[in-house]
Amino acid sequence: MDVDTLSSMVEVGSSLDRRLARLNQVGGAAGLARELGTDVERGIDPAEAKTGFTARRAKYGKNFIPPPPPRSLTSMILEGLQDKTLIMLMISATVSLILGVWENPSSGWIEGTAILTAVVIVVSVAAGNDYQKERQFRKLNERKNNKPVKVVRGGEMEQISVYEVNVGEIVIIDTGDILCADGIWLSGFNMKTDESSMTGEVKQLPKGPEDPFLLSSTMVVEGIGKMMVVCVGPHSQSGKTLSLLNRPVEDTPLQVKLESLADQIAKFGMAAASLILISLCVKLGVFIYFGYQPFDVTILNHVIKYIISSITIVVVAVPEGLPLAVTISLAYSMTKMMRDNNLVRRLEACETMGGATTICSDKTGTLTMNKMTVMKIWVAGRNFESIPEVKLTEPMKELLVTGIACNSTAYESKDETGKKLFIGSQTECALLGFCRKVNAPFEPIREKNPRIAVIPFSSTRKRMSSVIKRDGKFCFFTKGASEIVLGLCTSAMQEDGSKILISEEIKDQIKQIIQNYAETGLRTIALAFSESDYEKNWDTCERDLTLVAIAGIKDPVRPEVPEAVRRCQSAGIVVRMVTGDNPETAKEIARECGILKEGGVVICGEDYKALSEEQKIIQSPKICVMARSSPTDKFTLVRTLKMLGHVVAVTGDGTNDAPALKEANIGFSMGITGTEVSKEASAIILMDDNFASIVKAVMWGRNVYDSIRKFLQFQLTVNLVAVSLAFIGALTNSRGEAPLKPVQLLWVNLIMDTMAALALATEEPTPALLDRKPYGKSDALITHRMWRNVIVQAVFQLTVNLVILYYGHVIFGIEKESIEHLTIVFNIFVLCQLFNEVNSRKLNGEINVFAGFFTNHVFVGVMAFTCVMQFLIIQFGGNFAGTRPLSLHQWAACFGIAALGLPIGLIPKIIPYTEPEPQEFKPENIAPSKLGAEGWGKLKLGLKKKEVIDEMVKRSTSTASILRRFHRHNIYGFDSVNNNPKAL
């Protein structure tokens, strides 16, 4: 059967009847499996793996959608040459070349040729950087799309990469999965998919024998099951669509902000260039009027030179390196963050994470090790403080193990080394591990008792149920949150196998067991069952259950988490725990992590939900732990914190976490335990599911922002000095020429754009980044401290260069305005930039600018390359670069003068100065248009209530007095916003 026939079987737009007819023609799923050389139960023969599935992939394709072909380096160079400013410069240089050859055939061609060559070099280097950047992003995208998939091969379950899925694979499907290929449903329970992304039909479609067709990239919203893959990669329905797309990478917010700043700087450069051109033309007109300049063809040559100098200043002033610096920094950070187990899915997350003020973290797997183990268990009225103590009668043991084995989606597999391990929910893995510890293998029980029906776990129900037929009876097994399952039970098992009604006294005793477990940090899971002689609607059977056991499961806190939490707190980031666990367990774990301290607020999801909007505004910033939270509670907390001005990071691993992950400024999903939906909703995937990796993401985020500020500080200094020196020098020069030649300015442009971007945007983060508060969302890119550094350096450099320009002939004993004199001016100017580049490595008043200097190999390499190139240009540039060789004495003097920039750079650092702290949230900081007039007023009243509470609590005022004070202030509800949540 060929690919086209398989594709037509699942084709979107084809009627269901037609697709079923095509499937039935080949003998249904079983017949199709034979055609594809697979087995509906055992899957593909593992022997094919030895050949890398070569024959199968040659016939049906690989599960990989080729990205759009990359742009060539030549096309990028040609694109760079289309810049309007450079086109003007090339036209002017061409005219200069023609006039130069006409006036002086032997050497007149040099200046025009040199400018054109310099333009090509500048454009080629920029294009080379873009080419490397695009290659990096393609590799990162490949990693980002790589996901684990559970398949059956040779009757054994395995976990493989999505790229390794073949046509004919039997894939295990669970709620929340995004299907990796087109397939045929084989078996399952209550499976529904959302195919709106493919068909546009916003409806949950049941899947089964009536409609067995599953489409790639659609989401399983309910149920579990298995499917047989029929189309992969570009032959799948989503692959055909994706092959038509070529989505460009969008700019990040920081890139947008910098491009705006670059436009402003460019306008300044354009104005300065225009002023220089007009001034020089006026000066030339005055010279002609008074007879100092003959009115002949040489005038045209002068004007062309003026135009070239002016355009070159524009080229220097336009900071195209700003967006490049962001791109390099982000690409570098993304690559390095992979090493720190952070897979960045959205570029803007790198920079946003640097401003995070609060982290709402899951407990299980993020703060804890996600290696659940049953530590204690209560079975049929007996409490066992450790698992080795468990001694049960055979009937009771069989009932307990059957309930665990059959009411579970976890399974046993092997890792790459052949070691056995459980795959699935950690809670279910812990329970299966318990079966093994009490010498009760679960595999034979599963084979003997196939499931008839399954009601999958959901965050709203907080439980899962399965039905099997055992000894002629239908057995209904349920497991879930202990308080909820206990509420569904009317009886409990006794040690002798009899049942006893749960009286209030017995219920209190069981609740005390749950309480005792929770207080020691154990998560409690209740196991219950019921029996029936006949089949019925199982959805209504979760009542009148018989309680079998309460298991106390421990998930140890990761050893590195307490220190990671402490570092976040010292960095001004509030860490909150949002979990579905009960309050006692949550509090114990939160204390162990350092999240919950004296006076910290612990609240349950239901209590939070009951708060009015104004109460949520007051309480949300105080919450340390939210227990028994629902997806809605988590989403509301995130939304409220964002409204209060926080930059919120959220972690989540389940499908139910997707709304909060999407709502957060930065969503972190789990790479190991996360569902496909949570990964799609997130901005960063934690490859090791570890909270400590978030701390590294914070460091990289702050480092990106600092790198851009370093580059910005450096570039503003170069711009101010270059433009000012060109303007003053050209007006005072006897020939009306700028002291820096166009070729020299283009070399300076290369230094301050591409070279500086590489050097300053590739600094590694240091732990010192966590010793300060997060930067605010409204903070200016250029701080007051940066302006001080720029102004001091610009004044120093301009002073030095003007002194050398006007008195250099006296200092060095050379001819005034000779090429040698102007070479020294050029050399000192460039060397000043090198030393200023070192100064720019530190932004926040650090005295030692050489700290970590040699650990940044890129920076050292750029400095060395620039020095070598500057030496070659000076010594061997000749007429091409407008330079003359300098003596060793002259080089030493140039270096000595430029090196003064290092001690000068200390001046703004030793003067005491404190940056203004980021403003705390105040109602006037929110635009009234976002809330509406009524909502705006209510928000102010809500905050007034907070002020009243804070003031009166300090005075130990009674609650009754506080309430009377509220009435006097006429503080009411938050109705207008509550009725229109979109206003927030």
PDB file of C-alpha atoms in Angstrom, residues 664-788:
ATOM      1  CA  ALA A 664       2.023  33.970  32.703  1.00  0.00           C
ATOM      2  CA  ASN A 665       4.775  36.239  31.422  1.00  0.00           C
ATOM      3  CA  ILE A 666       7.015  33.158  31.314  1.00  0.00           C
ATOM      4  CA  GLY A 667       5.597  29.642  31.374  1.00  0.00           C
ATOM      5  CA  PHE A 668       7.871  26.731  32.330  1.00  0.00           C
ATOM      6  CA  SER A 669       6.687  23.256  31.346  1.00  0.00           C
ATOM      7  CA  MET A 670       8.289  19.975  32.338  1.00  0.00           C
ATOM      8  CA  GLY A 671      10.384  18.132  29.759  1.00  0.00           C
ATOM      9  CA  ILE A 672      10.103  14.733  31.440  1.00  0.00           C
ATOM     10  CA  THR A 673       6.605  14.607  32.926  1.00  0.00           C
ATOM     11  CA  GLY A 674       4.909  17.424  30.993  1.00  0.00           C
ATOM     12  CA  THR A 675       2.059  16.805  28.589  1.00  0.00           C
ATOM     13  CA  GLU A 676       2.243  18.039  25.020  1.00  0.00           C
ATOM     14  CA  VAL A 677      -0.400  20.674  25.737  1.00  0.00           C
ATOM     15  CA  SER A 678       1.592  22.141  28.628  1.00  0.00           C
ATOM     16  CA  LYS A 679       4.733  22.245  26.458  1.00  0.00           C
ATOM     17  CA  GLU A 680       2.889  24.010  23.653  1.00  0.00           C
ATOM     18  CA  ALA A 681       1.554  26.608  26.112  1.00  0.00           C
ATOM     19  CA  SER A 682       4.952  27.260  27.710  1.00  0.00           C
ATOM     20  CA  ALA A 683       7.814  29.538  26.733  1.00  0.00           C
ATOM     21  CA  ILE A 684      10.610  27.424  28.260  1.00  0.00           C
ATOM     22  CA  ILE A 685      10.795  23.666  28.832  1.00  0.00           C
ATOM     23  CA  LEU A 686      12.712  22.462  31.906  1.00  0.00           C
ATOM     24  CA  MET A 687      14.457  19.411  30.500  1.00  0.00           C
ATOM     25  CA  ASP A 688      15.212  18.046  33.987  1.00  0.00           C
ATOM     26  CA  ASP A 689      11.938  19.199  35.664  1.00  0.00           C
ATOM     27  CA  ASN A 690      14.107  20.898  38.297  1.00  0.00           C
ATOM     28  CA  PHE A 691      13.370  24.206  40.060  1.00  0.00           C
ATOM     29  CA  ALA A 692      17.114  24.925  40.291  1.00  0.00           C
ATOM     30  CA  SER A 693      17.158  25.247  36.489  1.00  0.00           C
ATOM     31  CA  ILE A 694      14.730  28.183  36.788  1.00  0.00           C
ATOM     32  CA  VAL A 695      17.356  30.064  38.814  1.00  0.00           C
ATOM     33  CA  LYS A 696      19.760  29.611  35.915  1.00  0.00           C
ATOM     34  CA  ALA A 697      17.089  30.955  33.552  1.00  0.00           C
ATOM     35  CA  VAL A 698      16.789  34.062  35.777  1.00  0.00           C
ATOM     36  CA  MET A 699      20.559  34.560  35.576  1.00  0.00           C
ATOM     37  CA  TRP A 700      20.561  34.226  31.782  1.00  0.00           C
ATOM     38  CA  GLY A 701      17.579  36.592  31.474  1.00  0.00           C
ATOM     39  CA  ARG A 702      19.315  39.276  33.508  1.00  0.00           C
ATOM     40  CA  ASN A 703      22.527  38.630  31.609  1.00  0.00           C
ATOM     41  CA  VAL A 704      20.797  39.230  28.246  1.00  0.00           C
ATOM     42  CA  TYR A 705      19.488  42.581  29.435  1.00  0.00           C
ATOM     43  CA  ASP A 706      22.886  43.541  30.880  1.00  0.00           C
ATOM     44  CA  SER A 707      24.663  42.512  27.661  1.00  0.00           C
ATOM     45  CA  ILE A 708      22.443  44.798  25.612  1.00  0.00           C
ATOM     46  CA  ARG A 709      23.001  47.660  28.040  1.00  0.00           C
ATOM     47  CA  LYS A 710      26.772  47.146  27.877  1.00  0.00           C
ATOM     48  CA  PHE A 711      26.683  47.293  24.086  1.00  0.00           C
ATOM     49  CA  LEU A 712      24.382  50.312  24.159  1.00  0.00           C
ATOM     50  CA  GLN A 713      26.686  52.188  26.555  1.00  0.00           C
ATOM     51  CA  PHE A 714      29.664  51.428  24.302  1.00  0.00           C
ATOM     52  CA  GLN A 715      27.914  52.384  21.082  1.00  0.00           C
ATOM     53  CA  LEU A 716      26.497  55.673  22.365  1.00  0.00           C
ATOM     54  CA  THR A 717      30.012  56.744  23.362  1.00  0.00           C
ATOM     55  CA  VAL A 718      31.427  55.902  19.912  1.00  0.00           C
ATOM     56  CA  ASN A 719      28.559  57.665  18.180  1.00  0.00           C
ATOM     57  CA  LEU A 720      28.878  60.876  20.170  1.00  0.00           C
ATOM     58  CA  VAL A 721      32.652  61.047  19.738  1.00  0.00           C
ATOM     59  CA  ALA A 722      32.720  60.042  16.040  1.00  0.00           C
ATOM     60  CA  VAL A 723      30.000  62.459  14.968  1.00  0.00           C
ATOM     61  CA  SER A 724      31.337  65.344  17.102  1.00  0.00           C
ATOM     62  CA  LEU A 725      34.930  64.812  15.949  1.00  0.00           C
ATOM     63  CA  ALA A 726      33.868  64.609  12.284  1.00  0.00           C
ATOM     64  CA  PHE A 727      31.735  67.760  12.608  1.00  0.00           C
ATOM     65  CA  ILE A 728      34.311  69.907  14.433  1.00  0.00           C
ATOM     66  CA  GLY A 729      37.279  68.541  12.439  1.00  0.00           C
ATOM     67  CA  ALA A 730      35.658  69.109   9.050  1.00  0.00           C
ATOM     68  CA  LEU A 731      34.706  72.711   9.859  1.00  0.00           C
ATOM     69  CA  THR A 732      38.177  73.593  11.136  1.00  0.00           C
ATOM     70  CA  ASN A 733      40.212  71.672   8.533  1.00  0.00           C
ATOM     71  CA  SER A 734      41.771  73.884   5.881  1.00  0.00           C
ATOM     72  CA  ARG A 735      40.591  71.519   3.123  1.00  0.00           C
ATOM     73  CA  GLY A 736      37.129  70.999   4.686  1.00  0.00           C
ATOM     74  CA  GLU A 737      37.778  67.281   5.201  1.00  0.00           C
ATOM     75  CA  ALA A 738      36.874  65.235   8.304  1.00  0.00           C
ATOM     76  CA  PRO A 739      39.913  63.963  10.249  1.00  0.00           C
ATOM     77  CA  LEU A 740      38.712  60.373   9.809  1.00  0.00           C
ATOM     78  CA  LYS A 741      38.578  59.136   6.213  1.00  0.00           C
ATOM     79  CA  PRO A 742      35.484  57.270   4.943  1.00  0.00           C
ATOM     80  CA  VAL A 743      37.366  53.942   4.869  1.00  0.00           C
ATOM     81  CA  GLN A 744      38.546  54.533   8.433  1.00  0.00           C
ATOM     82  CA  LEU A 745      35.004  55.352   9.565  1.00  0.00           C
ATOM     83  CA  LEU A 746      33.732  52.161   7.945  1.00  0.00           C
ATOM     84  CA  TRP A 747      36.367  50.208   9.918  1.00  0.00           C
ATOM     85  CA  VAL A 748      35.174  51.983  13.090  1.00  0.00           C
ATOM     86  CA  ASN A 749      31.618  51.016  12.140  1.00  0.00           C
ATOM     87  CA  LEU A 750      32.712  47.375  11.880  1.00  0.00           C
ATOM     88  CA  ILE A 751      34.399  47.591  15.299  1.00  0.00           C
ATOM     89  CA  MET A 752      31.489  49.172  17.104  1.00  0.00           C
ATOM     90  CA  ASP A 753      28.704  47.164  15.479  1.00  0.00           C
ATOM     91  CA  THR A 754      29.598  43.578  14.600  1.00  0.00           C
ATOM     92  CA  MET A 755      32.777  43.189  16.666  1.00  0.00           C
ATOM     93  CA  ALA A 756      31.399  44.867  19.788  1.00  0.00           C
ATOM     94  CA  ALA A 757      28.125  42.971  19.496  1.00  0.00           C
ATOM     95  CA  LEU A 758      30.060  39.701  19.468  1.00  0.00           C
ATOM     96  CA  ALA A 759      32.298  40.726  22.354  1.00  0.00           C
ATOM     97  CA  LEU A 760      29.759  42.271  24.742  1.00  0.00           C
ATOM     98  CA  ALA A 761      26.766  40.041  23.955  1.00  0.00           C
ATOM     99  CA  THR A 762      28.555  36.789  24.811  1.00  0.00           C
ATOM    100  CA  GLU A 763      29.447  37.392  28.449  1.00  0.00           C
ATOM    101  CA  GLU A 764      28.630  34.453  30.740  1.00  0.00           C
ATOM    102  CA  PRO A 765      26.292  35.192  33.662  1.00  0.00           C
ATOM    103  CA  THR A 766      27.730  35.366  37.157  1.00  0.00           C
ATOM    104  CA  PRO A 767      26.106  34.640  40.552  1.00  0.00           C
ATOM    105  CA  ALA A 768      26.413  38.372  41.273  1.00  0.00           C
ATOM    106  CA  LEU A 769      23.445  38.920  38.945  1.00  0.00           C
ATOM    107  CA  LEU A 770      21.244  37.469  41.702  1.00  0.00           C
ATOM    108  CA  ASP A 771      22.463  39.991  44.274  1.00  0.00           C
ATOM    109  CA  ARG A 772      20.156  42.725  43.028  1.00  0.00           C
ATOM    110  CA  LYS A 773      16.441  43.256  42.518  1.00  0.00           C
ATOM    111  CA  PRO A 774      14.772  42.523  39.152  1.00  0.00           C
ATOM    112  CA  TYR A 775      14.668  45.360  36.659  1.00  0.00           C
ATOM    113  CA  GLY A 776      11.218  46.897  36.249  1.00  0.00           C
ATOM    114  CA  LYS A 777       9.049  46.518  33.161  1.00  0.00           C
ATOM    115  CA  SER A 778       9.063  50.291  32.682  1.00  0.00           C
ATOM    116  CA  ASP A 779      12.775  50.759  33.433  1.00  0.00           C
ATOM    117  CA  ALA A 780      14.626  52.790  30.810  1.00  0.00           C
ATOM    118  CA  LEU A 781      17.148  50.914  28.666  1.00  0.00           C
ATOM    119  CA  ILE A 782      19.710  53.607  29.426  1.00  0.00           C
ATOM    120  CA  THR A 783      20.012  54.142  33.170  1.00  0.00           C
ATOM    121  CA  HIS A 784      21.312  57.280  34.885  1.00  0.00           C
ATOM    122  CA  ARG A 785      24.525  55.444  35.749  1.00  0.00           C
ATOM    123  CA  MET A 786      25.002  54.510  32.078  1.00  0.00           C
ATOM    124  CA  TRP A 787      24.530  58.136  31.001  1.00  0.00           C
ATOM    125  CA  ARG A 788      27.209  59.190  33.488  1.00  0.00           C
TER     126      ARG A 788
END
